CSV table of C-alpha atoms in Angstrom, one decimal:
chain,number,residue,atom,x,y,z
A,1,MET,CA,-185.1,116.4,67.3
A,2,ALA,CA,-186.9,119.4,68.7
A,3,GLY,CA,-185.5,120.8,72.0
A,4,SER,CA,-182.1,121.9,73.0
A,5,ALA,CA,-178.6,120.4,72.7
A,6,PRO,CA,-177.2,118.3,75.6
A,7,ASP,CA,-175.5,119.8,78.6
A,8,GLY,CA,-178.4,120.7,80.8
A,9,GLY,CA,-179.9,123.4,78.6
A,10,ARG,CA,-178.0,126.3,80.3
A,11,PRO,CA,-178.6,129.5,78.4
A,12,SER,CA,-175.6,131.3,76.9
A,13,PRO,CA,-174.3,134.2,78.9
A,14,GLY,CA,-174.8,136.5,75.9
A,15,GLY,CA,-178.5,136.7,76.7
A,16,GLY,CA,-179.8,134.2,74.1
A,17,ARG,CA,-179.3,130.9,72.5
A,18,PRO,CA,-178.8,130.3,68.8
A,19,LEU,CA,-181.4,128.4,66.9
A,20,ILE,CA,-180.5,125.4,64.6
A,21,ILE,CA,-183.1,124.3,62.1
A,22,THR,CA,-182.2,121.0,60.3
A,23,GLU,CA,-183.1,117.3,60.1
A,24,ASP,CA,-179.8,116.4,58.4
A,25,PRO,CA,-178.0,114.3,61.1
A,26,LEU,CA,-174.5,114.8,59.6
A,27,LEU,CA,-175.0,118.6,59.3
A,28,LEU,CA,-176.4,118.7,62.8
A,29,ASP,CA,-173.3,116.9,64.2
A,30,ASP,CA,-171.1,119.5,62.5
A,31,LEU,CA,-173.2,122.4,63.9
A,32,LEU,CA,-173.3,121.1,67.4
A,33,ARG,CA,-169.5,120.6,67.3
A,34,LEU,CA,-169.0,124.2,66.1
A,35,CYS,CA,-171.4,125.5,68.8
A,36,ALA,CA,-169.4,123.6,71.4
A,37,ALA,CA,-166.2,125.1,70.1
A,38,ALA,CA,-167.7,128.6,70.5
A,39,GLY,CA,-169.2,127.8,73.9
A,40,ALA,CA,-172.8,128.2,72.6
A,41,ASP,CA,-175.7,126.1,73.7
A,42,PRO,CA,-178.2,126.0,70.8
A,43,HIS,CA,-181.8,125.0,70.5
A,44,VAL,CA,-182.5,122.5,67.7
A,45,HIS,CA,-185.7,122.3,65.7
A,46,PRO,CA,-186.7,120.6,62.4
A,47,THR,CA,-188.6,123.7,61.3
A,48,VAL,CA,-189.6,127.1,62.5
A,49,PRO,CA,-190.7,126.6,66.2
A,50,GLU,CA,-194.3,127.5,67.0
A,51,PRO,CA,-194.9,130.1,69.8
A,52,GLY,CA,-195.7,128.3,73.0
A,53,GLY,CA,-194.0,125.1,71.7
A,54,ALA,CA,-191.5,122.8,73.4
A,55,ALA,CA,-189.3,125.7,74.7
A,56,ALA,CA,-192.3,127.3,76.3
A,57,ALA,CA,-193.3,124.1,77.9
A,58,ASP,CA,-189.8,123.9,79.5
A,59,GLY,CA,-190.2,127.4,81.0
A,60,GLU,CA,-188.1,129.1,78.3
A,61,ALA,CA,-190.9,130.9,76.4
A,62,GLY,CA,-189.6,132.9,73.5
A,63,SER,CA,-185.9,131.8,73.9
A,64,ALA,CA,-186.0,129.4,71.0
A,65,GLY,CA,-188.3,131.5,68.7
A,66,TRP,CA,-187.5,132.4,65.1
A,67,GLU,CA,-187.8,136.1,65.9
A,68,SER,CA,-186.2,136.1,69.4
A,69,ALA,CA,-183.1,133.8,68.8
A,70,PRO,CA,-180.0,135.9,68.4
A,71,LEU,CA,-178.8,133.8,65.5
A,72,VAL,CA,-180.6,131.3,63.3
A,73,LEU,CA,-178.7,128.6,61.4
A,74,VAL,CA,-180.9,127.0,58.7
A,75,GLY,CA,-179.7,123.7,57.3
A,76,ASP,CA,-179.9,123.5,53.5
A,77,ASP,CA,-182.3,120.6,53.9
A,78,ALA,CA,-184.7,122.9,55.8
A,79,ALA,CA,-184.7,126.0,53.6
A,80,ARG,CA,-188.1,125.1,52.0
A,81,ARG,CA,-189.7,124.5,55.3
A,82,VAL,CA,-188.8,128.0,56.6
A,83,ARG,CA,-189.6,129.9,53.4
A,84,GLY,CA,-192.7,131.6,54.8
A,85,ALA,CA,-191.1,132.7,58.1
A,86,PRO,CA,-191.0,136.4,58.9
A,87,ARG,CA,-187.9,138.2,57.6
A,88,ARG,CA,-185.3,139.0,60.2
A,89,THR,CA,-181.5,139.6,60.5
A,90,GLY,CA,-179.0,137.0,61.7
A,91,VAL,CA,-180.2,134.2,59.5
A,92,PHE,CA,-177.5,132.0,57.8
A,93,LEU,CA,-178.1,129.2,55.4
A,94,VAL,CA,-175.6,126.4,56.1
A,95,GLY,CA,-174.8,123.5,53.8
A,96,ARG,CA,-172.1,120.9,53.0
A,97,ASP,CA,-172.6,120.7,49.2
A,98,LEU,CA,-170.0,123.0,47.7
A,99,ASP,CA,-171.2,122.4,44.2
A,100,ASP,CA,-175.0,123.2,44.6
A,101,PRO,CA,-175.8,125.9,42.0
A,102,HIS,CA,-179.3,126.6,43.6
A,103,VAL,CA,-178.1,127.5,47.1
A,104,TRP,CA,-178.1,131.2,46.5
A,105,GLN,CA,-181.7,131.1,45.3
A,106,ARG,CA,-182.8,129.4,48.5
A,107,ALA,CA,-180.8,131.9,50.6
A,108,VAL,CA,-182.7,134.7,49.0
A,109,GLU,CA,-186.1,133.0,49.6
A,110,ILE,CA,-185.5,132.8,53.3
A,111,GLY,CA,-183.8,136.2,53.7
A,112,ALA,CA,-180.4,134.7,54.7
A,113,GLU,CA,-177.6,137.2,55.3
A,114,GLU,CA,-175.0,134.8,54.2
A,115,VAL,CA,-174.4,131.3,52.9
A,116,LEU,CA,-172.0,129.2,54.9
A,117,ARG,CA,-170.6,126.1,53.3
A,118,LEU,CA,-168.9,123.6,55.6
A,119,PRO,CA,-166.1,122.9,56.2
A,120,ASP,CA,-164.7,126.1,54.4
A,121,SER,CA,-166.7,128.5,56.6
A,122,GLU,CA,-166.2,126.8,60.0
A,123,SER,CA,-164.0,129.6,61.4
A,124,ARG,CA,-166.5,132.3,60.3
A,125,LEU,CA,-169.4,130.4,61.9
A,126,VAL,CA,-167.5,129.9,65.1
A,127,ASP,CA,-166.8,133.6,65.2
A,128,ARG,CA,-170.5,134.5,64.9
A,129,LEU,CA,-171.5,131.9,67.5
A,130,ALA,CA,-168.9,133.2,69.9
A,131,ASP,CA,-170.3,136.8,69.4
A,132,VAL,CA,-173.7,135.4,70.7
A,133,VAL,CA,-172.1,133.8,73.7
A,134,GLU,CA,-170.1,136.9,74.6
A,135,GLY,CA,-173.1,139.2,74.1
A,136,ALA,CA,-171.1,141.2,71.6
A,137,GLY,CA,-172.7,144.6,71.1
A,138,ARG,CA,-171.2,147.9,70.2
A,139,PRO,CA,-167.4,147.5,70.0
A,140,ALA,CA,-165.1,149.5,72.2
A,141,LEU,CA,-163.9,152.9,71.1
A,142,ALA,CA,-160.3,152.1,70.2
A,143,VAL,CA,-157.8,155.0,70.4
A,144,GLY,CA,-154.1,154.7,69.6
A,145,VAL,CA,-151.4,157.0,70.8
A,146,ILE,CA,-148.1,157.4,69.0
A,147,GLY,CA,-145.1,159.8,69.5
A,148,GLY,CA,-144.2,162.0,66.6
A,149,SER,CA,-140.6,162.0,67.9
A,150,GLY,CA,-138.6,160.4,70.6
A,151,GLY,CA,-139.6,161.6,74.1
A,152,ALA,CA,-142.8,163.1,73.0
A,153,GLY,CA,-144.8,161.7,75.9
A,154,ALA,CA,-147.0,159.3,74.0
A,155,SER,CA,-146.9,156.6,76.7
A,156,THR,CA,-147.7,159.2,79.4
A,157,LEU,CA,-150.8,160.4,77.4
A,158,ALA,CA,-151.9,156.8,76.6
A,159,CYS,CA,-151.7,155.9,80.3
A,160,ALA,CA,-153.6,159.0,81.4
A,161,LEU,CA,-156.3,158.4,78.8
A,162,ALA,CA,-156.9,154.9,80.1
A,163,VAL,CA,-156.8,156.1,83.8
A,164,ARG,CA,-159.4,158.9,83.2
A,165,ALA,CA,-161.7,156.6,81.1
A,166,ALA,CA,-161.7,154.0,83.9
A,167,ARG,CA,-162.4,156.6,86.5
A,168,ALA,CA,-165.3,157.8,84.4
A,169,GLY,CA,-166.8,154.3,84.7
A,170,GLU,CA,-165.8,153.0,81.3
A,171,ARG,CA,-164.7,149.4,80.9
A,172,THR,CA,-161.1,150.1,79.9
A,173,ILE,CA,-158.2,148.0,78.5
A,174,LEU,CA,-154.8,149.6,78.0
A,175,ILE,CA,-152.6,147.8,75.5
A,176,ASP,CA,-148.8,148.3,75.4
A,177,GLY,CA,-147.9,148.0,71.7
A,178,ASP,CA,-144.2,149.0,72.1
A,179,PRO,CA,-142.0,146.0,73.1
A,180,LEU,CA,-139.0,148.3,73.5
A,181,GLY,CA,-140.8,150.8,75.8
A,182,GLY,CA,-140.5,150.9,79.5
A,183,GLY,CA,-143.8,149.0,80.1
A,184,MET,CA,-147.2,150.4,80.7
A,185,ASP,CA,-147.6,148.3,83.8
A,186,VAL,CA,-144.5,150.1,85.2
A,187,LEU,CA,-146.2,153.5,84.6
A,188,LEU,CA,-149.2,152.2,86.5
A,189,GLY,CA,-147.0,150.9,89.4
A,190,GLY,CA,-147.9,147.3,88.7
A,191,GLU,CA,-145.0,145.6,87.2
A,192,SER,CA,-145.3,142.8,89.7
A,193,ALA,CA,-149.0,142.4,89.4
A,194,GLU,CA,-150.3,138.9,88.6
A,195,GLY,CA,-151.7,138.4,85.1
A,196,LEU,CA,-150.7,137.5,81.6
A,197,ARG,CA,-148.3,139.6,79.4
A,198,TRP,CA,-147.8,139.8,75.7
A,199,PRO,CA,-145.5,136.7,75.5
A,200,ASP,CA,-148.3,134.6,76.8
A,201,PHE,CA,-150.3,135.5,73.7
A,202,ALA,CA,-147.5,135.0,71.1
A,203,ALA,CA,-148.9,131.6,70.0
A,204,SER,CA,-152.5,132.8,69.7
A,205,ARG,CA,-154.2,131.9,66.5
A,206,GLY,CA,-157.8,132.6,65.4
A,207,ARG,CA,-160.3,134.0,67.8
A,208,VAL,CA,-159.3,135.0,71.4
A,209,GLY,CA,-162.2,135.0,73.9
A,210,ALA,CA,-162.9,138.6,74.9
A,211,GLY,CA,-164.0,137.7,78.4
A,212,ALA,CA,-161.1,135.3,79.0
A,213,LEU,CA,-158.7,138.0,77.8
A,214,GLU,CA,-160.0,140.7,80.1
A,215,GLU,CA,-160.0,138.4,83.1
A,216,SER,CA,-156.5,137.2,82.4
A,217,LEU,CA,-154.9,140.6,82.4
A,218,PRO,CA,-153.6,142.5,85.5
A,219,GLU,CA,-156.1,144.9,87.0
A,220,LEU,CA,-154.5,148.2,88.0
A,221,HIS,CA,-156.3,151.4,88.9
A,222,ASP,CA,-159.7,150.0,87.8
A,223,LEU,CA,-158.5,149.1,84.3
A,224,ARG,CA,-156.9,146.1,82.6
A,225,VAL,CA,-153.5,146.4,81.1
A,226,LEU,CA,-151.7,144.2,78.6
A,227,SER,CA,-147.9,144.9,78.8
A,228,TRP,CA,-144.6,143.2,78.3
A,229,ASP,CA,-142.7,141.2,80.8
A,230,ARG,CA,-139.1,141.8,81.9
A,231,GLY,CA,-137.7,138.7,80.2
A,232,ASP,CA,-136.1,138.2,76.8
A,233,ARG,CA,-137.9,139.9,73.9
A,234,VAL,CA,-140.5,137.7,72.3
A,235,VAL,CA,-141.8,138.4,68.8
A,236,VAL,CA,-145.6,138.5,68.8
A,237,PRO,CA,-146.8,137.6,65.2
A,238,PRO,CA,-149.2,139.9,63.4
A,239,ALA,CA,-152.0,137.4,63.6
A,240,ALA,CA,-151.7,137.2,67.4
A,241,VAL,CA,-151.8,141.0,67.6
A,242,ARG,CA,-154.9,141.1,65.4
A,243,SER,CA,-156.7,138.5,67.5
A,244,VAL,CA,-155.9,140.1,70.8
A,245,VAL,CA,-156.9,143.7,69.8
A,246,ALA,CA,-160.1,142.3,68.2
A,247,ALA,CA,-161.0,140.5,71.5
A,248,ALA,CA,-160.3,143.6,73.5
A,249,ARG,CA,-162.6,145.6,71.3
A,250,ARG,CA,-165.5,143.1,71.5
A,251,ARG,CA,-165.9,143.8,75.3
A,252,GLY,CA,-167.1,147.4,74.6
A,253,GLY,CA,-166.0,150.4,76.5
A,254,VAL,CA,-162.6,151.9,75.7
A,255,VAL,CA,-159.4,150.4,74.4
A,256,VAL,CA,-156.2,152.5,74.4
A,257,VAL,CA,-153.1,151.3,72.5
A,258,ASP,CA,-149.7,152.8,73.1
A,259,LEU,CA,-147.9,152.5,69.7
A,260,PRO,CA,-144.2,152.5,68.7
A,261,ARG,CA,-143.1,154.9,66.1
A,262,ARG,CA,-142.0,152.2,63.7
A,263,VAL,CA,-144.9,150.7,61.8
A,264,ASP,CA,-144.2,147.1,61.1
A,265,GLU,CA,-146.7,144.3,60.2
A,266,ALA,CA,-147.7,143.7,63.8
A,267,VAL,CA,-148.3,147.5,64.5
A,268,ALA,CA,-150.2,147.7,61.2
A,269,GLU,CA,-152.6,145.0,62.5
A,270,ALA,CA,-153.3,147.1,65.5
A,271,LEU,CA,-153.6,150.4,63.6
A,272,ALA,CA,-156.2,148.8,61.2
A,273,GLN,CA,-158.6,148.2,64.2
A,274,LEU,CA,-158.3,151.7,65.7
A,275,ASP,CA,-161.0,154.3,65.4
A,276,LEU,CA,-158.5,157.2,66.0
A,277,VAL,CA,-154.8,157.7,66.4
A,278,LEU,CA,-153.5,160.6,68.4
A,279,MET,CA,-150.0,161.7,67.4
A,280,VAL,CA,-148.2,163.5,70.2
A,281,VAL,CA,-145.8,166.2,68.9
A,282,PRO,CA,-143.7,168.6,70.9
A,283,GLY,CA,-144.2,172.1,69.6
A,284,GLU,CA,-140.8,172.7,68.0
A,285,LEU,CA,-139.7,172.5,64.4
A,286,ARG,CA,-137.3,169.5,64.7
A,287,SER,CA,-140.0,167.3,66.3
A,288,VAL,CA,-142.5,168.4,63.7
A,289,ALA,CA,-140.2,167.3,60.9
A,290,ALA,CA,-139.7,163.9,62.6
A,291,ALA,CA,-143.5,163.6,63.1
A,292,GLY,CA,-144.0,164.1,59.4
A,293,ARG,CA,-142.1,160.9,58.7
A,294,VAL,CA,-144.0,159.0,61.3
A,295,ALA,CA,-147.4,160.3,60.1
A,296,ALA,CA,-146.7,159.1,56.6
A,297,GLY,CA,-146.3,155.5,57.8
A,298,VAL,CA,-149.3,155.7,60.1
A,299,ARG,CA,-151.6,157.1,57.4
A,300,MET,CA,-151.0,154.1,55.2
A,301,VAL,CA,-153.1,152.0,57.6
A,302,ALA,CA,-155.0,154.3,60.1
A,303,ARG,CA,-158.3,155.8,59.2
A,304,ASP,CA,-158.1,158.9,61.4
A,305,VAL,CA,-154.9,160.6,62.6
A,306,ARG,CA,-155.0,163.7,64.7
A,307,VAL,CA,-152.3,165.8,66.4
A,308,VAL,CA,-151.9,166.5,70.1
A,309,VAL,CA,-149.3,169.3,70.7
A,310,ARG,CA,-147.3,168.9,73.9
A,311,GLY,CA,-145.8,171.9,75.6
A,312,ARG,CA,-145.4,175.4,74.4
A,313,CYS,CA,-144.5,176.2,70.8
A,314,PRO,CA,-141.4,178.5,70.5
A,315,GLY,CA,-140.2,180.3,67.4
A,316,GLY,CA,-143.6,181.5,66.2
A,317,LEU,CA,-145.2,178.1,66.0
A,318,ASP,CA,-148.6,177.6,67.5
A,319,PRO,CA,-150.7,174.3,67.8
A,320,GLU,CA,-152.7,175.1,64.7
A,321,SER,CA,-149.5,175.6,62.7
A,322,VAL,CA,-148.1,172.3,63.9
A,323,ALA,CA,-151.2,170.5,62.9
A,324,GLY,CA,-151.2,172.3,59.6
A,325,LEU,CA,-147.6,171.4,58.8
A,326,LEU,CA,-148.5,167.7,59.4
A,327,GLY,CA,-151.7,167.9,57.4
A,328,ALA,CA,-153.8,166.5,60.2
A,329,PRO,CA,-156.6,167.9,62.5
A,330,LEU,CA,-155.6,169.3,65.8
A,331,ALA,CA,-157.0,167.3,68.7
A,332,GLY,CA,-155.7,169.7,71.4
A,333,GLU,CA,-152.8,170.9,73.4
A,334,VAL,CA,-151.4,169.3,76.5
A,335,PRO,CA,-149.2,171.7,78.6
A,336,VAL,CA,-146.2,170.2,80.4
A,337,GLU,CA,-147.4,169.2,83.9
A,338,VAL,CA,-144.9,170.3,86.6
A,339,GLY,CA,-144.1,167.6,89.1
A,340,LEU,CA,-145.5,164.7,87.0
A,341,PRO,CA,-142.3,162.7,86.7
A,342,GLY,CA,-141.7,162.8,90.4
A,343,ARG,CA,-145.2,161.6,91.2
A,344,VAL,CA,-145.0,158.8,88.6
A,345,ALA,CA,-141.7,157.7,90.3
A,346,GLU,CA,-143.6,157.5,93.6
A,347,GLY,CA,-146.2,155.2,92.1
A,348,GLU,CA,-148.9,157.7,91.0
A,349,PRO,CA,-150.0,157.0,87.4
A,350,PRO,CA,-150.3,159.9,84.9
A,351,GLY,CA,-153.8,161.3,84.9
A,352,ALA,CA,-154.5,160.4,88.5
A,353,GLN,CA,-154.7,164.0,89.7
A,354,GLY,CA,-158.0,165.2,88.3
A,355,ARG,CA,-157.1,168.9,88.5
A,356,GLY,CA,-153.9,168.5,86.5
A,357,SER,CA,-153.6,169.7,82.9
A,358,LEU,CA,-153.1,166.2,81.6
A,359,ALA,CA,-156.3,164.9,83.3
A,360,ARG,CA,-158.3,167.9,82.0
A,361,PHE,CA,-157.2,167.2,78.5
A,362,CYS,CA,-158.2,163.5,78.8
A,363,ASP,CA,-161.5,164.2,80.4
A,364,GLY,CA,-162.4,166.7,77.6
A,365,PHE,CA,-161.4,164.3,75.0
A,366,TRP,CA,-163.5,161.4,76.3
A,367,GLN,CA,-166.5,163.7,76.8
A,368,ARG,CA,-166.4,164.7,73.2
A,369,ALA,CA,-165.6,161.2,71.9
A,370,LEU,CA,-167.9,159.1,74.0
A,371,GLY,CA,-170.7,161.7,74.0
A,372,SER,CA,-171.0,161.7,70.2
A,373,ALA,CA,-173.7,159.4,69.0
A,374,GLN,CA,-171.7,159.0,65.7
A,375,GLY,CA,-168.5,158.0,67.4
A,376,VAL,CA,-165.4,160.3,67.5
A,377,PRO,CA,-166.4,163.8,66.5
A,378,ALA,CA,-164.4,165.6,63.9
């Protein structure tokens, strides 16, 4: 049984192959089936492989080792045989007996992170295996942008943030979360570009492949964009939104989501996965009042909401006062950029001019956010 699963022994693109330790043929069949569903090509051993063993003889030294495998699945039948192996992360005890009262003790003995009982935990296991295949590392920094009132300029800021992140060399995905907006692909001058749109993902269930998602989307100005088509409105279920945003995050880099002001179940799924939400508020009292109602809905789901004041504040208001009235930290001020609407109409996306006030705000934001070892600085 020692060796690797069928299919030519091609290593997984994630930089390592999971290790399966079991002699239970029925359990092994299940695990190989789940590996195939995740696109993973595992090594299979009856016990902890010795250094310099079968894998090394095949020219794959270390790739099947207990300590070097990115993920180790220990069958319940093999728990006692691996009891003395060095402790490490990424070990899972897998069994098919849902009524075994001693399984948790065996999990502790081998230092397992989790007990996975099949078939109940199949989707969880496929997710972990797919992470190995995709080489999932640090997730993307996910930033949402929402208007505090109508015409606040949230879509313009979202587009500019994505453009500036891409020009700084970050892997960037821009997601249009507003089905009633004008379309982020239009702002980028790519409404006719080939690639999938939101309606193509309406039937998505479970895990969406991160690499497949990225490659399927239109590429405009060095970033990928998920927008809406020009056909009849299609309702995208909350589960599909959750799967798509999660897949975008797994690729790392930056994800920017343009959000509608109404927080329904689908928008809540996106908000729950964001590291930060920027609320764009024109600096006048009526807009601040409207933003207060929007902020109340967003805060029910989002972890971190900050205010971006757009334009000058008349009537004695200043950016700090606007943020104070909304009870949120001030992320900064974006002056109105003269000539921007005309340039957008001619096909130039917001943020393309590096010397403009919008681009300067975005560059400063990413320098602070991406330069912080702890994530988004306060």
